[in-house]
JSON list of C-alpha atoms and ligand atoms in Angstrom, two decimals:
[
{"chain": "Z", "resi": 1, "resn": "UNK", "atom": "CA", "xyz": [0.00, 0.00, 0.00]},
{"chain": "Z", "resi": 2, "resn": "UNK", "atom": "CA", "xyz": [1.30, 3.49, -0.93]},
{"chain": "Z", "resi": 3, "resn": "UNK", "atom": "CA", "xyz": [2.64, 5.82, 1.77]},
{"chain": "Z", "resi": 4, "resn": "UNK", "atom": "CA", "xyz": [0.01, 8.45, 0.98]},
{"chain": "Z", "resi": 5, "resn": "UNK", "atom": "CA", "xyz": [-2.83, 5.95, 1.39]},
{"chain": "Z", "resi": 6, "resn": "UNK", "atom": "CA", "xyz": [-1.41, 4.78, 4.73]},
{"chain": "Z", "resi": 7, "resn": "UNK", "atom": "CA", "xyz": [-1.11, 8.38, 5.94]},
{"chain": "Z", "resi": 8, "resn": "UNK", "atom": "CA", "xyz": [-4.73, 9.06, 4.98]},
{"chain": "Z", "resi": 9, "resn": "UNK", "atom": "CA", "xyz": [-5.93, 5.92, 6.81]},
{"chain": "Z", "resi": 10, "resn": "UNK", "atom": "CA", "xyz": [-4.13, 7.06, 9.96]},
{"chain": "Z", "resi": 11, "resn": "UNK", "atom": "CA", "xyz": [-5.30, 10.68, 9.66]},
{"chain": "Z", "resi": 12, "resn": "UNK", "atom": "CA", "xyz": [-8.92, 9.65, 9.00]},
{"chain": "Z", "resi": 13, "resn": "UNK", "atom": "CA", "xyz": [-9.10, 7.92, 12.37]},
{"chain": "Z", "resi": 14, "resn": "UNK", "atom": "CA", "xyz": [-7.61, 10.96, 14.10]},
{"chain": "Z", "resi": 15, "resn": "UNK", "atom": "CA", "xyz": [-9.97, 13.55, 12.53]},
{"chain": "Z", "resi": 16, "resn": "UNK", "atom": "CA", "xyz": [-12.68, 14.67, 14.96]},
{"chain": "Z", "resi": 17, "resn": "UNK", "atom": "CA", "xyz": [-15.37, 14.46, 12.21]},
{"chain": "Z", "resi": 18, "resn": "UNK", "atom": "CA", "xyz": [-14.51, 10.83, 11.25]},
{"chain": "Z", "resi": 19, "resn": "UNK", "atom": "CA", "xyz": [-15.62, 7.54, 12.79]},
{"chain": "Z", "resi": 20, "resn": "UNK", "atom": "CA", "xyz": [-14.89, 3.83, 12.31]},
{"chain": "Z", "resi": 21, "resn": "UNK", "atom": "CA", "xyz": [-17.99, 1.63, 12.80]},
{"chain": "Z", "resi": 22, "resn": "UNK", "atom": "CA", "xyz": [-19.34, 3.90, 15.64]},
{"chain": "Z", "resi": 23, "resn": "UNK", "atom": "CA", "xyz": [-22.18, 1.67, 16.90]},
{"chain": "Z", "resi": 24, "resn": "UNK", "atom": "CA", "xyz": [-22.05, 3.51, 20.25]},
{"chain": "Z", "resi": 25, "resn": "UNK", "atom": "CA", "xyz": [-23.57, 6.59, 18.55]},
{"chain": "Z", "resi": 26, "resn": "UNK", "atom": "CA", "xyz": [-26.74, 4.79, 17.44]},
{"chain": "Z", "resi": 27, "resn": "UNK", "atom": "CA", "xyz": [-29.67, 6.98, 18.52]},
{"chain": "Z", "resi": 28, "resn": "UNK", "atom": "CA", "xyz": [-27.24, 9.62, 19.83]},
{"chain": "Z", "resi": 29, "resn": "UNK", "atom": "CA", "xyz": [-26.04, 11.42, 16.71]},
{"chain": "Z", "resi": 30, "resn": "UNK", "atom": "CA", "xyz": [-28.08, 14.52, 17.56]},
{"chain": "Z", "resi": 31, "resn": "UNK", "atom": "CA", "xyz": [-27.24, 14.70, 21.25]},
{"chain": "Z", "resi": 32, "resn": "UNK", "atom": "CA", "xyz": [-23.65, 13.44, 21.33]},
{"chain": "Z", "resi": 33, "resn": "UNK", "atom": "CA", "xyz": [-22.14, 14.53, 18.02]},
{"chain": "Z", "resi": 34, "resn": "UNK", "atom": "CA", "xyz": [-24.06, 17.33, 16.26]},
{"chain": "Z", "resi": 35, "resn": "UNK", "atom": "CA", "xyz": [-25.46, 18.75, 19.52]},
{"chain": "Z", "resi": 36, "resn": "UNK", "atom": "CA", "xyz": [-28.59, 20.05, 17.77]},
{"chain": "Z", "resi": 37, "resn": "UNK", "atom": "CA", "xyz": [-31.87, 18.62, 16.47]},
{"chain": "Z", "resi": 38, "resn": "UNK", "atom": "CA", "xyz": [-31.33, 19.43, 12.79]},
{"chain": "Z", "resi": 39, "resn": "UNK", "atom": "CA", "xyz": [-32.30, 16.74, 10.25]},
{"chain": "Z", "resi": 40, "resn": "UNK", "atom": "CA", "xyz": [-29.60, 14.15, 9.46]},
{"chain": "Z", "resi": 41, "resn": "UNK", "atom": "CA", "xyz": [-28.86, 13.43, 5.80]},
{"chain": "Z", "resi": 42, "resn": "UNK", "atom": "CA", "xyz": [-26.75, 10.41, 4.73]},
{"chain": "Z", "resi": 43, "resn": "UNK", "atom": "CA", "xyz": [-24.72, 9.94, 1.55]},
{"chain": "Z", "resi": 44, "resn": "UNK", "atom": "CA", "xyz": [-24.18, 6.21, 0.95]},
{"chain": "Z", "resi": 45, "resn": "UNK", "atom": "CA", "xyz": [-21.01, 5.11, -0.88]},
{"chain": "Z", "resi": 46, "resn": "UNK", "atom": "CA", "xyz": [-19.89, 8.73, -0.70]},
{"chain": "Z", "resi": 47, "resn": "UNK", "atom": "CA", "xyz": [-16.35, 8.20, -2.05]},
{"chain": "Z", "resi": 48, "resn": "UNK", "atom": "CA", "xyz": [-14.62, 11.57, -1.64]},
{"chain": "Z", "resi": 49, "resn": "UNK", "atom": "CA", "xyz": [-17.78, 13.06, -0.15]},
{"chain": "Z", "resi": 50, "resn": "UNK", "atom": "CA", "xyz": [-18.48, 15.79, -2.70]},
{"chain": "Z", "resi": 51, "resn": "UNK", "atom": "CA", "xyz": [-22.23, 15.70, -2.02]},
{"chain": "Z", "resi": 52, "resn": "UNK", "atom": "CA", "xyz": [-21.81, 15.57, 1.73]},
{"chain": "Z", "resi": 53, "resn": "UNK", "atom": "CA", "xyz": [-19.55, 18.62, 1.81]},
{"chain": "Z", "resi": 54, "resn": "UNK", "atom": "CA", "xyz": [-21.33, 20.70, -0.87]},
{"chain": "Z", "resi": 55, "resn": "UNK", "atom": "CA", "xyz": [-24.79, 20.07, 0.64]},
{"chain": "Z", "resi": 56, "resn": "UNK", "atom": "CA", "xyz": [-23.46, 20.98, 4.09]},
{"chain": "Z", "resi": 57, "resn": "UNK", "atom": "CA", "xyz": [-22.55, 24.40, 2.69]},
{"chain": "Z", "resi": 58, "resn": "UNK", "atom": "CA", "xyz": [-25.87, 24.81, 0.87]},
{"chain": "Z", "resi": 59, "resn": "UNK", "atom": "CA", "xyz": [-27.97, 23.64, 3.86]},
{"chain": "Z", "resi": 60, "resn": "UNK", "atom": "CA", "xyz": [-26.30, 24.77, 7.11]},
{"chain": "Z", "resi": 61, "resn": "UNK", "atom": "CA", "xyz": [-29.55, 23.96, 8.94]},
{"chain": "Z", "resi": 62, "resn": "UNK", "atom": "CA", "xyz": [-29.10, 20.23, 8.24]},
{"chain": "Z", "resi": 63, "resn": "UNK", "atom": "CA", "xyz": [-26.48, 17.69, 9.38]},
{"chain": "Z", "resi": 64, "resn": "UNK", "atom": "CA", "xyz": [-24.67, 15.50, 6.84]},
{"chain": "Z", "resi": 65, "resn": "UNK", "atom": "CA", "xyz": [-22.92, 12.13, 7.17]},
{"chain": "Z", "resi": 66, "resn": "UNK", "atom": "CA", "xyz": [-20.93, 10.50, 4.37]},
{"chain": "Z", "resi": 67, "resn": "UNK", "atom": "CA", "xyz": [-20.62, 6.71, 4.55]},
{"chain": "Z", "resi": 68, "resn": "UNK", "atom": "CA", "xyz": [-18.13, 4.52, 2.70]},
{"chain": "Z", "resi": 69, "resn": "UNK", "atom": "CA", "xyz": [-15.86, 1.54, 3.19]},
{"chain": "Z", "resi": 70, "resn": "UNK", "atom": "CA", "xyz": [-12.81, 3.42, 1.97]},
{"chain": "Z", "resi": 71, "resn": "UNK", "atom": "CA", "xyz": [-11.46, 5.91, 4.49]},
{"chain": "Z", "resi": 72, "resn": "UNK", "atom": "CA", "xyz": [-8.68, 7.13, 2.20]},
{"chain": "Z", "resi": 73, "resn": "UNK", "atom": "CA", "xyz": [-11.38, 8.44, -0.17]},
{"chain": "Z", "resi": 74, "resn": "UNK", "atom": "CA", "xyz": [-13.48, 10.04, 2.58]},
{"chain": "Z", "resi": 75, "resn": "UNK", "atom": "CA", "xyz": [-10.29, 11.68, 3.91]},
{"chain": "Z", "resi": 76, "resn": "UNK", "atom": "CA", "xyz": [-10.65, 14.19, 1.01]},
{"chain": "Z", "resi": 77, "resn": "UNK", "atom": "CA", "xyz": [-14.12, 15.36, 2.10]},
{"chain": "Z", "resi": 78, "resn": "UNK", "atom": "CA", "xyz": [-13.33, 15.19, 5.81]},
{"chain": "Z", "resi": 79, "resn": "UNK", "atom": "CA", "xyz": [-10.28, 17.43, 5.37]},
{"chain": "Z", "resi": 80, "resn": "UNK", "atom": "CA", "xyz": [-12.26, 19.92, 3.27]},
{"chain": "Z", "resi": 81, "resn": "UNK", "atom": "CA", "xyz": [-14.98, 20.09, 5.93]},
{"chain": "Z", "resi": 82, "resn": "UNK", "atom": "CA", "xyz": [-12.40, 20.66, 8.69]},
{"chain": "Z", "resi": 83, "resn": "UNK", "atom": "CA", "xyz": [-10.62, 23.38, 6.71]},
{"chain": "Z", "resi": 84, "resn": "UNK", "atom": "CA", "xyz": [-13.97, 25.10, 6.06]},
{"chain": "Z", "resi": 85, "resn": "UNK", "atom": "CA", "xyz": [-14.92, 24.86, 9.76]},
{"chain": "Z", "resi": 86, "resn": "UNK", "atom": "CA", "xyz": [-18.09, 22.97, 8.90]},
{"chain": "Z", "resi": 87, "resn": "UNK", "atom": "CA", "xyz": [-19.47, 21.47, 12.09]},
{"chain": "Z", "resi": 88, "resn": "UNK", "atom": "CA", "xyz": [-22.54, 19.93, 10.37]},
{"chain": "Z", "resi": 89, "resn": "UNK", "atom": "CA", "xyz": [-20.50, 17.17, 8.65]},
{"chain": "Z", "resi": 90, "resn": "UNK", "atom": "CA", "xyz": [-19.23, 13.73, 9.64]},
{"chain": "Z", "resi": 91, "resn": "UNK", "atom": "CA", "xyz": [-17.87, 10.69, 7.83]},
{"chain": "Z", "resi": 92, "resn": "UNK", "atom": "CA", "xyz": [-18.24, 7.06, 8.85]},
{"chain": "Z", "resi": 93, "resn": "UNK", "atom": "CA", "xyz": [-16.18, 4.12, 7.64]},
{"chain": "Z", "resi": 94, "resn": "UNK", "atom": "CA", "xyz": [-18.65, 1.24, 7.65]},
{"chain": "Z", "resi": 95, "resn": "UNK", "atom": "CA", "xyz": [-20.56, -1.08, 5.35]},
{"chain": "Z", "resi": 96, "resn": "UNK", "atom": "CA", "xyz": [-23.97, 0.15, 4.20]},
{"chain": "Z", "resi": 97, "resn": "UNK", "atom": "CA", "xyz": [-25.42, -3.26, 5.08]},
{"chain": "Z", "resi": 98, "resn": "UNK", "atom": "CA", "xyz": [-24.89, -2.38, 8.80]},
{"chain": "Z", "resi": 99, "resn": "UNK", "atom": "CA", "xyz": [-26.90, 0.89, 8.72]},
{"chain": "Z", "resi": 100, "resn": "UNK", "atom": "CA", "xyz": [-29.45, -0.30, 11.28]},
{"chain": "Z", "resi": 101, "resn": "UNK", "atom": "CA", "xyz": [-26.64, -1.05, 13.76]},
{"chain": "Z", "resi": 102, "resn": "UNK", "atom": "CA", "xyz": [-25.60, 2.61, 13.57]},
{"chain": "Z", "resi": 103, "resn": "UNK", "atom": "CA", "xyz": [-28.88, 4.57, 13.36]},
{"chain": "Z", "resi": 104, "resn": "UNK", "atom": "CA", "xyz": [-32.25, 4.34, 15.11]},
{"chain": "Z", "resi": 105, "resn": "UNK", "atom": "CA", "xyz": [-35.50, 4.25, 13.12]},
{"chain": "Z", "resi": 106, "resn": "UNK", "atom": "CA", "xyz": [-36.36, 7.88, 12.30]},
{"chain": "Z", "resi": 107, "resn": "UNK", "atom": "CA", "xyz": [-32.89, 9.23, 13.18]},
{"chain": "Z", "resi": 108, "resn": "UNK", "atom": "CA", "xyz": [-32.22, 9.82, 9.45]},
{"chain": "Z", "resi": 109, "resn": "UNK", "atom": "CA", "xyz": [-34.29, 12.33, 7.43]},
{"chain": "Z", "resi": 110, "resn": "UNK", "atom": "CA", "xyz": [-32.84, 11.96, 3.93]},
{"chain": "Z", "resi": 111, "resn": "UNK", "atom": "CA", "xyz": [-30.58, 9.57, 2.01]},
{"chain": "Z", "resi": 112, "resn": "UNK", "atom": "CA", "xyz": [-28.44, 10.22, -1.08]},
{"chain": "Z", "resi": 113, "resn": "UNK", "atom": "CA", "xyz": [-27.24, 7.27, -3.19]},
{"chain": "Z", "resi": 114, "resn": "UNK", "atom": "CA", "xyz": [-24.61, 8.69, -5.52]},
{"chain": "Z", "resi": 115, "resn": "UNK", "atom": "CA", "xyz": [-23.20, 6.68, -8.44]},
{"chain": "Z", "resi": 116, "resn": "UNK", "atom": "CA", "xyz": [-23.28, 3.26, -6.80]},
{"chain": "Z", "resi": 117, "resn": "UNK", "atom": "CA", "xyz": [-21.57, 0.30, -8.49]},
{"chain": "Z", "resi": 118, "resn": "UNK", "atom": "CA", "xyz": [-24.10, -0.90, -11.11]},
{"chain": "Z", "resi": 119, "resn": "UNK", "atom": "CA", "xyz": [-23.57, -4.69, -10.78]},
{"chain": "Z", "resi": 120, "resn": "UNK", "atom": "CA", "xyz": [-24.62, -5.29, -14.41]},
{"chain": "Z", "resi": 121, "resn": "UNK", "atom": "CA", "xyz": [-24.96, -9.10, -14.20]},
{"chain": "Z", "resi": 122, "resn": "UNK", "atom": "CA", "xyz": [-28.52, -10.17, -13.37]},
{"chain": "Z", "resi": 123, "resn": "UNK", "atom": "CA", "xyz": [-27.31, -12.72, -10.84]},
{"chain": "Z", "resi": 124, "resn": "UNK", "atom": "CA", "xyz": [-25.66, -9.89, -8.86]},
{"chain": "Z", "resi": 125, "resn": "UNK", "atom": "CA", "xyz": [-28.80, -7.73, -8.73]},
{"chain": "Z", "resi": 126, "resn": "UNK", "atom": "CA", "xyz": [-29.17, -8.08, -4.95]},
{"chain": "Z", "resi": 127, "resn": "UNK", "atom": "CA", "xyz": [-25.96, -6.04, -4.53]},
{"chain": "Z", "resi": 128, "resn": "UNK", "atom": "CA", "xyz": [-27.45, -2.99, -6.29]},
{"chain": "Z", "resi": 129, "resn": "UNK", "atom": "CA", "xyz": [-28.10, -0.23, -3.76]},
{"chain": "Z", "resi": 130, "resn": "UNK", "atom": "CA", "xyz": [-31.63, 0.27, -5.10]},
{"chain": "Z", "resi": 131, "resn": "UNK", "atom": "CA", "xyz": [-32.52, -3.43, -4.77]},
{"chain": "Z", "resi": 132, "resn": "UNK", "atom": "CA", "xyz": [-35.51, -4.17, -2.54]},
{"chain": "Z", "resi": 133, "resn": "UNK", "atom": "CA", "xyz": [-33.11, -5.72, 0.01]},
{"chain": "Z", "resi": 134, "resn": "UNK", "atom": "CA", "xyz": [-31.50, -2.30, 0.48]},
{"chain": "Z", "resi": 135, "resn": "UNK", "atom": "CA", "xyz": [-34.81, -0.38, 0.37]},
{"chain": "Z", "resi": 136, "resn": "UNK", "atom": "CA", "xyz": [-35.91, -2.47, 3.37]},
{"chain": "Z", "resi": 137, "resn": "UNK", "atom": "CA", "xyz": [-32.69, -1.56, 5.13]},
{"chain": "Z", "resi": 138, "resn": "UNK", "atom": "CA", "xyz": [-33.16, 2.17, 4.46]},
{"chain": "Z", "resi": 139, "resn": "UNK", "atom": "CA", "xyz": [-36.68, 1.87, 5.87]},
{"chain": "Z", "resi": 140, "resn": "UNK", "atom": "CA", "xyz": [-35.20, 0.68, 9.16]},
{"chain": "Z", "resi": 141, "resn": "UNK", "atom": "CA", "xyz": [-33.44, 4.02, 9.71]},
{"chain": "Z", "resi": 142, "resn": "UNK", "atom": "CA", "xyz": [-35.19, 6.74, 7.69]},
{"chain": "Z", "resi": 143, "resn": "UNK", "atom": "CA", "xyz": [-38.01, 8.89, 9.02]},
{"chain": "Z", "resi": 144, "resn": "UNK", "atom": "CA", "xyz": [-41.42, 7.72, 7.66]},
{"chain": "Z", "resi": 145, "resn": "UNK", "atom": "CA", "xyz": [-41.68, 10.85, 5.52]},
{"chain": "Z", "resi": 146, "resn": "UNK", "atom": "CA", "xyz": [-37.98, 10.90, 4.53]},
{"chain": "Z", "resi": 147, "resn": "UNK", "atom": "CA", "xyz": [-36.86, 11.51, 0.95]},
{"chain": "Z", "resi": 148, "resn": "UNK", "atom": "CA", "xyz": [-34.25, 9.41, -0.90]},
{"chain": "Z", "resi": 149, "resn": "UNK", "atom": "CA", "xyz": [-32.20, 10.72, -3.84]},
{"chain": "Z", "resi": 150, "resn": "UNK", "atom": "CA", "xyz": [-30.52, 8.48, -6.41]},
{"chain": "Z", "resi": 151, "resn": "UNK", "atom": "CA", "xyz": [-28.06, 9.62, -9.10]},
{"chain": "Z", "resi": 152, "resn": "UNK", "atom": "CA", "xyz": [-26.36, 7.40, -11.68]},
{"chain": "Z", "resi": 153, "resn": "UNK", "atom": "CA", "xyz": [-24.84, 7.42, -15.16]},
{"chain": "Z", "resi": 154, "resn": "UNK", "atom": "CA", "xyz": [-25.80, 3.77, -15.68]},
{"chain": "Z", "resi": 155, "resn": "UNK", "atom": "CA", "xyz": [-28.82, 3.09, -17.95]},
{"chain": "Z", "resi": 156, "resn": "UNK", "atom": "CA", "xyz": [-29.14, -0.55, -16.83]},
{"chain": "Z", "resi": 157, "resn": "UNK", "atom": "CA", "xyz": [-29.19, 0.33, -13.13]},
{"chain": "Z", "resi": 158, "resn": "UNK", "atom": "CA", "xyz": [-31.60, 3.22, -13.69]},
{"chain": "Z", "resi": 159, "resn": "UNK", "atom": "CA", "xyz": [-34.00, 1.06, -15.74]},
{"chain": "Z", "resi": 160, "resn": "UNK", "atom": "CA", "xyz": [-33.79, -1.74, -13.16]},
{"chain": "Z", "resi": 161, "resn": "UNK", "atom": "CA", "xyz": [-34.68, 0.78, -10.43]},
{"chain": "Z", "resi": 162, "resn": "UNK", "atom": "CA", "xyz": [-37.60, 2.30, -12.38]},
{"chain": "Z", "resi": 163, "resn": "UNK", "atom": "CA", "xyz": [-39.03, -1.17, -13.13]},
{"chain": "Z", "resi": 164, "resn": "UNK", "atom": "CA", "xyz": [-38.70, -2.28, -9.51]},
{"chain": "Z", "resi": 165, "resn": "UNK", "atom": "CA", "xyz": [-40.36, 0.93, -8.31]},
{"chain": "Z", "resi": 166, "resn": "UNK", "atom": "CA", "xyz": [-43.30, 0.32, -10.63]},
{"chain": "Z", "resi": 167, "resn": "UNK", "atom": "CA", "xyz": [-43.69, -3.19, -9.20]},
{"chain": "Z", "resi": 168, "resn": "UNK", "atom": "CA", "xyz": [-43.43, -1.87, -5.65]},
{"chain": "Z", "resi": 169, "resn": "UNK", "atom": "CA", "xyz": [-45.79, 1.04, -6.48]},
{"chain": "Z", "resi": 170, "resn": "UNK", "atom": "CA", "xyz": [-43.17, 3.60, -5.48]},
{"chain": "Z", "resi": 171, "resn": "UNK", "atom": "CA", "xyz": [-43.99, 6.86, -7.28]},
{"chain": "Z", "resi": 172, "resn": "UNK", "atom": "CA", "xyz": [-40.96, 9.05, -8.06]},
{"chain": "Z", "resi": 173, "resn": "UNK", "atom": "CA", "xyz": [-41.14, 12.60, -6.69]},
{"chain": "Z", "resi": 174, "resn": "UNK", "atom": "CA", "xyz": [-38.81, 13.69, -9.48]},
{"chain": "Z", "resi": 175, "resn": "UNK", "atom": "CA", "xyz": [-37.30, 11.69, -12.35]},
{"chain": "Z", "resi": 176, "resn": "UNK", "atom": "CA", "xyz": [-34.85, 13.11, -14.92]},
{"chain": "Z", "resi": 177, "resn": "UNK", "atom": "CA", "xyz": [-32.80, 11.19, -17.48]},
{"chain": "Z", "resi": 178, "resn": "UNK", "atom": "CA", "xyz": [-30.46, 14.07, -18.40]},
{"chain": "Z", "resi": 179, "resn": "UNK", "atom": "CA", "xyz": [-29.74, 16.13, -15.33]},
{"chain": "Z", "resi": 180, "resn": "UNK", "atom": "CA", "xyz": [-27.00, 18.30, -16.79]},
{"chain": "Z", "resi": 181, "resn": "UNK", "atom": "CA", "xyz": [-29.36, 19.54, -19.52]},
{"chain": "Z", "resi": 182, "resn": "UNK", "atom": "CA", "xyz": [-32.46, 19.70, -17.36]},
{"chain": "Z", "resi": 183, "resn": "UNK", "atom": "CA", "xyz": [-34.36, 22.89, -16.69]},
{"chain": "Z", "resi": 184, "resn": "UNK", "atom": "CA", "xyz": [-36.47, 21.39, -13.93]},
{"chain": "Z", "resi": 185, "resn": "UNK", "atom": "CA", "xyz": [-34.14, 19.67, -11.46]},
{"chain": "Z", "resi": 186, "resn": "UNK", "atom": "CA", "xyz": [-33.00, 21.55, -8.37]},
{"chain": "Z", "resi": 187, "resn": "UNK", "atom": "CA", "xyz": [-29.65, 23.34, -8.61]},
{"chain": "Z", "resi": 188, "resn": "UNK", "atom": "CA", "xyz": [-28.09, 21.01, -5.99]},
{"chain": "Z", "resi": 189, "resn": "UNK", "atom": "CA", "xyz": [-28.94, 18.05, -8.26]},
{"chain": "Z", "resi": 190, "resn": "UNK", "atom": "CA", "xyz": [-27.52, 19.68, -11.37]},
{"chain": "Z", "resi": 191, "resn": "UNK", "atom": "CA", "xyz": [-24.54, 21.62, -10.03]},
{"chain": "Z", "resi": 192, "resn": "UNK", "atom": "CA", "xyz": [-23.00, 19.38, -7.38]},
{"chain": "Z", "resi": 193, "resn": "UNK", "atom": "CA", "xyz": [-20.93, 16.80, -9.25]},
{"chain": "Z", "resi": 194, "resn": "UNK", "atom": "CA", "xyz": [-19.13, 13.86, -7.71]},
{"chain": "Z", "resi": 195, "resn": "UNK", "atom": "CA", "xyz": [-15.79, 12.43, -8.79]},
{"chain": "Z", "resi": 196, "resn": "UNK", "atom": "CA", "xyz": [-17.48, 9.56, -10.67]},
{"chain": "Z", "resi": 197, "resn": "UNK", "atom": "CA", "xyz": [-20.12, 11.87, -12.12]},
{"chain": "Z", "resi": 198, "resn": "UNK", "atom": "CA", "xyz": [-17.36, 13.95, -13.73]},
{"chain": "Z", "resi": 199, "resn": "UNK", "atom": "CA", "xyz": [-15.60, 10.84, -15.05]},
{"chain": "Z", "resi": 200, "resn": "UNK", "atom": "CA", "xyz": [-18.77, 9.42, -16.61]},
{"chain": "Z", "resi": 201, "resn": "UNK", "atom": "CA", "xyz": [-20.16, 12.64, -18.04]},
{"chain": "Z", "resi": 202, "resn": "UNK", "atom": "CA", "xyz": [-16.77, 13.32, -19.67]},
{"chain": "Z", "resi": 203, "resn": "UNK", "atom": "CA", "xyz": [-17.36, 10.03, -21.52]},
{"chain": "Z", "resi": 204, "resn": "UNK", "atom": "CA", "xyz": [-20.67, 11.43, -22.83]},
{"chain": "Z", "resi": 205, "resn": "UNK", "atom": "CA", "xyz": [-22.96, 9.48, -20.51]},
{"chain": "Z", "resi": 206, "resn": "UNK", "atom": "CA", "xyz": [-26.20, 11.17, -19.44]},
{"chain": "Z", "resi": 207, "resn": "UNK", "atom": "CA", "xyz": [-26.62, 11.59, -15.71]},
{"chain": "Z", "resi": 208, "resn": "UNK", "atom": "CA", "xyz": [-29.93, 10.36, -14.32]},
{"chain": "Z", "resi": 209, "resn": "UNK", "atom": "CA", "xyz": [-31.74, 11.34, -11.11]},
{"chain": "Z", "resi": 210, "resn": "UNK", "atom": "CA", "xyz": [-34.67, 9.97, -9.15]},
{"chain": "Z", "resi": 211, "resn": "UNK", "atom": "CA", "xyz": [-36.10, 11.11, -5.82]},
{"chain": "Z", "resi": 212, "resn": "UNK", "atom": "CA", "xyz": [-38.70, 9.12, -3.92]},
{"chain": "Z", "resi": 213, "resn": "UNK", "atom": "CA", "xyz": [-40.23, 8.19, -0.57]},
{"chain": "Z", "resi": 214, "resn": "UNK", "atom": "CA", "xyz": [-40.61, 4.65, 0.70]},
{"chain": "Z", "resi": 215, "resn": "UNK", "atom": "CA", "xyz": [-44.21, 3.43, 1.08]},
{"chain": "Z", "resi": 216, "resn": "UNK", "atom": "CA", "xyz": [-45.57, 2.23, 4.43]},
{"chain": "Z", "resi": 217, "resn": "UNK", "atom": "CA", "xyz": [-45.47, -1.34, 3.14]},
{"chain": "Z", "resi": 218, "resn": "UNK", "atom": "CA", "xyz": [-42.78, -2.55, 0.74]},
{"chain": "Z", "resi": 219, "resn": "UNK", "atom": "CA", "xyz": [-44.81, -5.09, -1.20]},
{"chain": "Z", "resi": 220, "resn": "UNK", "atom": "CA", "xyz": [-43.19, -8.06, -2.88]},
{"chain": "Z", "resi": 221, "resn": "UNK", "atom": "CA", "xyz": [-42.47, -7.31, -6.56]},
{"chain": "Z", "resi": 222, "resn": "UNK", "atom": "CA", "xyz": [-44.69, -9.16, -9.03]},
{"chain": "Z", "resi": 223, "resn": "UNK", "atom": "CA", "xyz": [-42.76, -12.14, -10.43]},
{"chain": "Z", "resi": 224, "resn": "UNK", "atom": "CA", "xyz": [-41.94, -11.98, -14.17]},
{"chain": "Z", "resi": 225, "resn": "UNK", "atom": "CA", "xyz": [-42.27, -15.78, -14.50]},
{"chain": "M", "resi": 301, "resn": "SAM", "atom": "C1", "xyz": [-18.52, 4.03, -7.88]},
{"chain": "M", "resi": 301, "resn": "SAM", "atom": "S1", "xyz": [-18.00, 4.68, -6.34]},
{"chain": "M", "resi": 301, "resn": "SAM", "atom": "C2", "xyz": [-18.93, 6.21, -6.21]},
{"chain": "M", "resi": 301, "resn": "SAM", "atom": "C3", "xyz": [-18.30, 7.16, -5.23]},
{"chain": "M", "resi": 301, "resn": "SAM", "atom": "C4", "xyz": [-18.99, 8.54, -5.13]},
{"chain": "M", "resi": 301, "resn": "SAM", "atom": "N1", "xyz": [-20.38, 8.42, -4.71]},
{"chain": "M", "resi": 301, "resn": "SAM", "atom": "C5", "xyz": [-18.91, 9.28, -6.44]},
{"chain": "M", "resi": 301, "resn": "SAM", "atom": "O1", "xyz": [-19.96, 9.44, -7.09]},
{"chain": "M", "resi": 301, "resn": "SAM", "atom": "O2", "xyz": [-17.81, 9.72, -6.79]},
{"chain": "M", "resi": 301, "resn": "SAM", "atom": "C6", "xyz": [-18.87, 3.64, -5.20]},
{"chain": "M", "resi": 301, "resn": "SAM", "atom": "C7", "xyz": [-18.44, 3.85, -3.74]},
{"chain": "M", "resi": 301, "resn": "SAM", "atom": "O3", "xyz": [-19.24, 3.02, -2.89]},
{"chain": "M", "resi": 301, "resn": "SAM", "atom": "C8", "xyz": [-18.42, 2.43, -1.90]},
{"chain": "M", "resi": 301, "resn": "SAM", "atom": "N2", "xyz": [-19.11, 1.18, -1.50]},
{"chain": "M", "resi": 301, "resn": "SAM", "atom": "C9", "xyz": [-19.45, 0.15, -2.30]},
{"chain": "M", "resi": 301, "resn": "SAM", "atom": "N3", "xyz": [-20.10, -0.80, -1.60]},
{"chain": "M", "resi": 301, "resn": "SAM", "atom": "C10", "xyz": [-20.17, -0.35, -0.31]},
{"chain": "M", "resi": 301, "resn": "SAM", "atom": "C11", "xyz": [-20.72, -0.88, 0.89]},
{"chain": "M", "resi": 301, "resn": "SAM", "atom": "N4", "xyz": [-21.35, -2.06, 0.90]},
{"chain": "M", "resi": 301, "resn": "SAM", "atom": "N5", "xyz": [-20.61, -0.16, 2.01]},
{"chain": "M", "resi": 301, "resn": "SAM", "atom": "C12", "xyz": [-19.98, 1.05, 2.02]},
{"chain": "M", "resi": 301, "resn": "SAM", "atom": "N6", "xyz": [-19.44, 1.60, 0.90]},
{"chain": "M", "resi": 301, "resn": "SAM", "atom": "C13", "xyz": [-19.53, 0.91, -0.24]},
{"chain": "M", "resi": 301, "resn": "SAM", "atom": "C14", "xyz": [-17.08, 2.21, -2.56]},
{"chain": "M", "resi": 301, "resn": "SAM", "atom": "O4", "xyz": [-16.02, 2.14, -1.62]},
{"chain": "M", "resi": 301, "resn": "SAM", "atom": "C15", "xyz": [-16.99, 3.45, -3.47]},
{"chain": "M", "resi": 301, "resn": "SAM", "atom": "O5", "xyz": [-16.31, 4.54, -2.84]}
]
């Protein structure tokens, strides 16, 4: 492993806005870390945390937490937040699958899913972050009225998600298949661009966006067989 990566790993753990699998904060993020009652917004698979940091500037009245497995990537966002004196930002190194071990039901108000790995093979569909398995997980932590945001360059993943939502009777709040040329999406959807978003749009791929709420009951999808 490179020296720079090792240094970032070590620094991540020492930053006051960074945490490794902090199960002890479950249900206590407001009281023990943010020390306010502002809504908590998560970015899942945040990479370098562009959304987490940019949204924290745009919405100082909300708290933001970036989540990823790779602390050397989150180091970039964590350092930016520290240098900008942003006290409404944190980063957690953990696996998304363990969300419910880290947050109480209702502790989270919004979730961003930004450019997740598409897992193009059908047999790997359960690993897609918009698979029903993950929607159930998000439901365990998000407020009943909470909004989820999903951005991707990947047509297959976007189509899979739209089809699943139809089967589950989840109505999109907003759906756009070409965000960068859209006149209707909010500026924070169009203008905040992640590392992967820049890579993919430079290759000419259209960036797609979907926002939605989870229904009270997540019904089983209708089988195609
Ligand atoms: C394609 S990258 C996108 C990063 C960032 N959102 C962006 O748009 O630049 C996917 C990210 O998800 C993280 N990731 C993948 N599976 C994960 C999991 N199960 N738990 C936590 N992070 C995960 C990876 O480490 C990686 O940083």
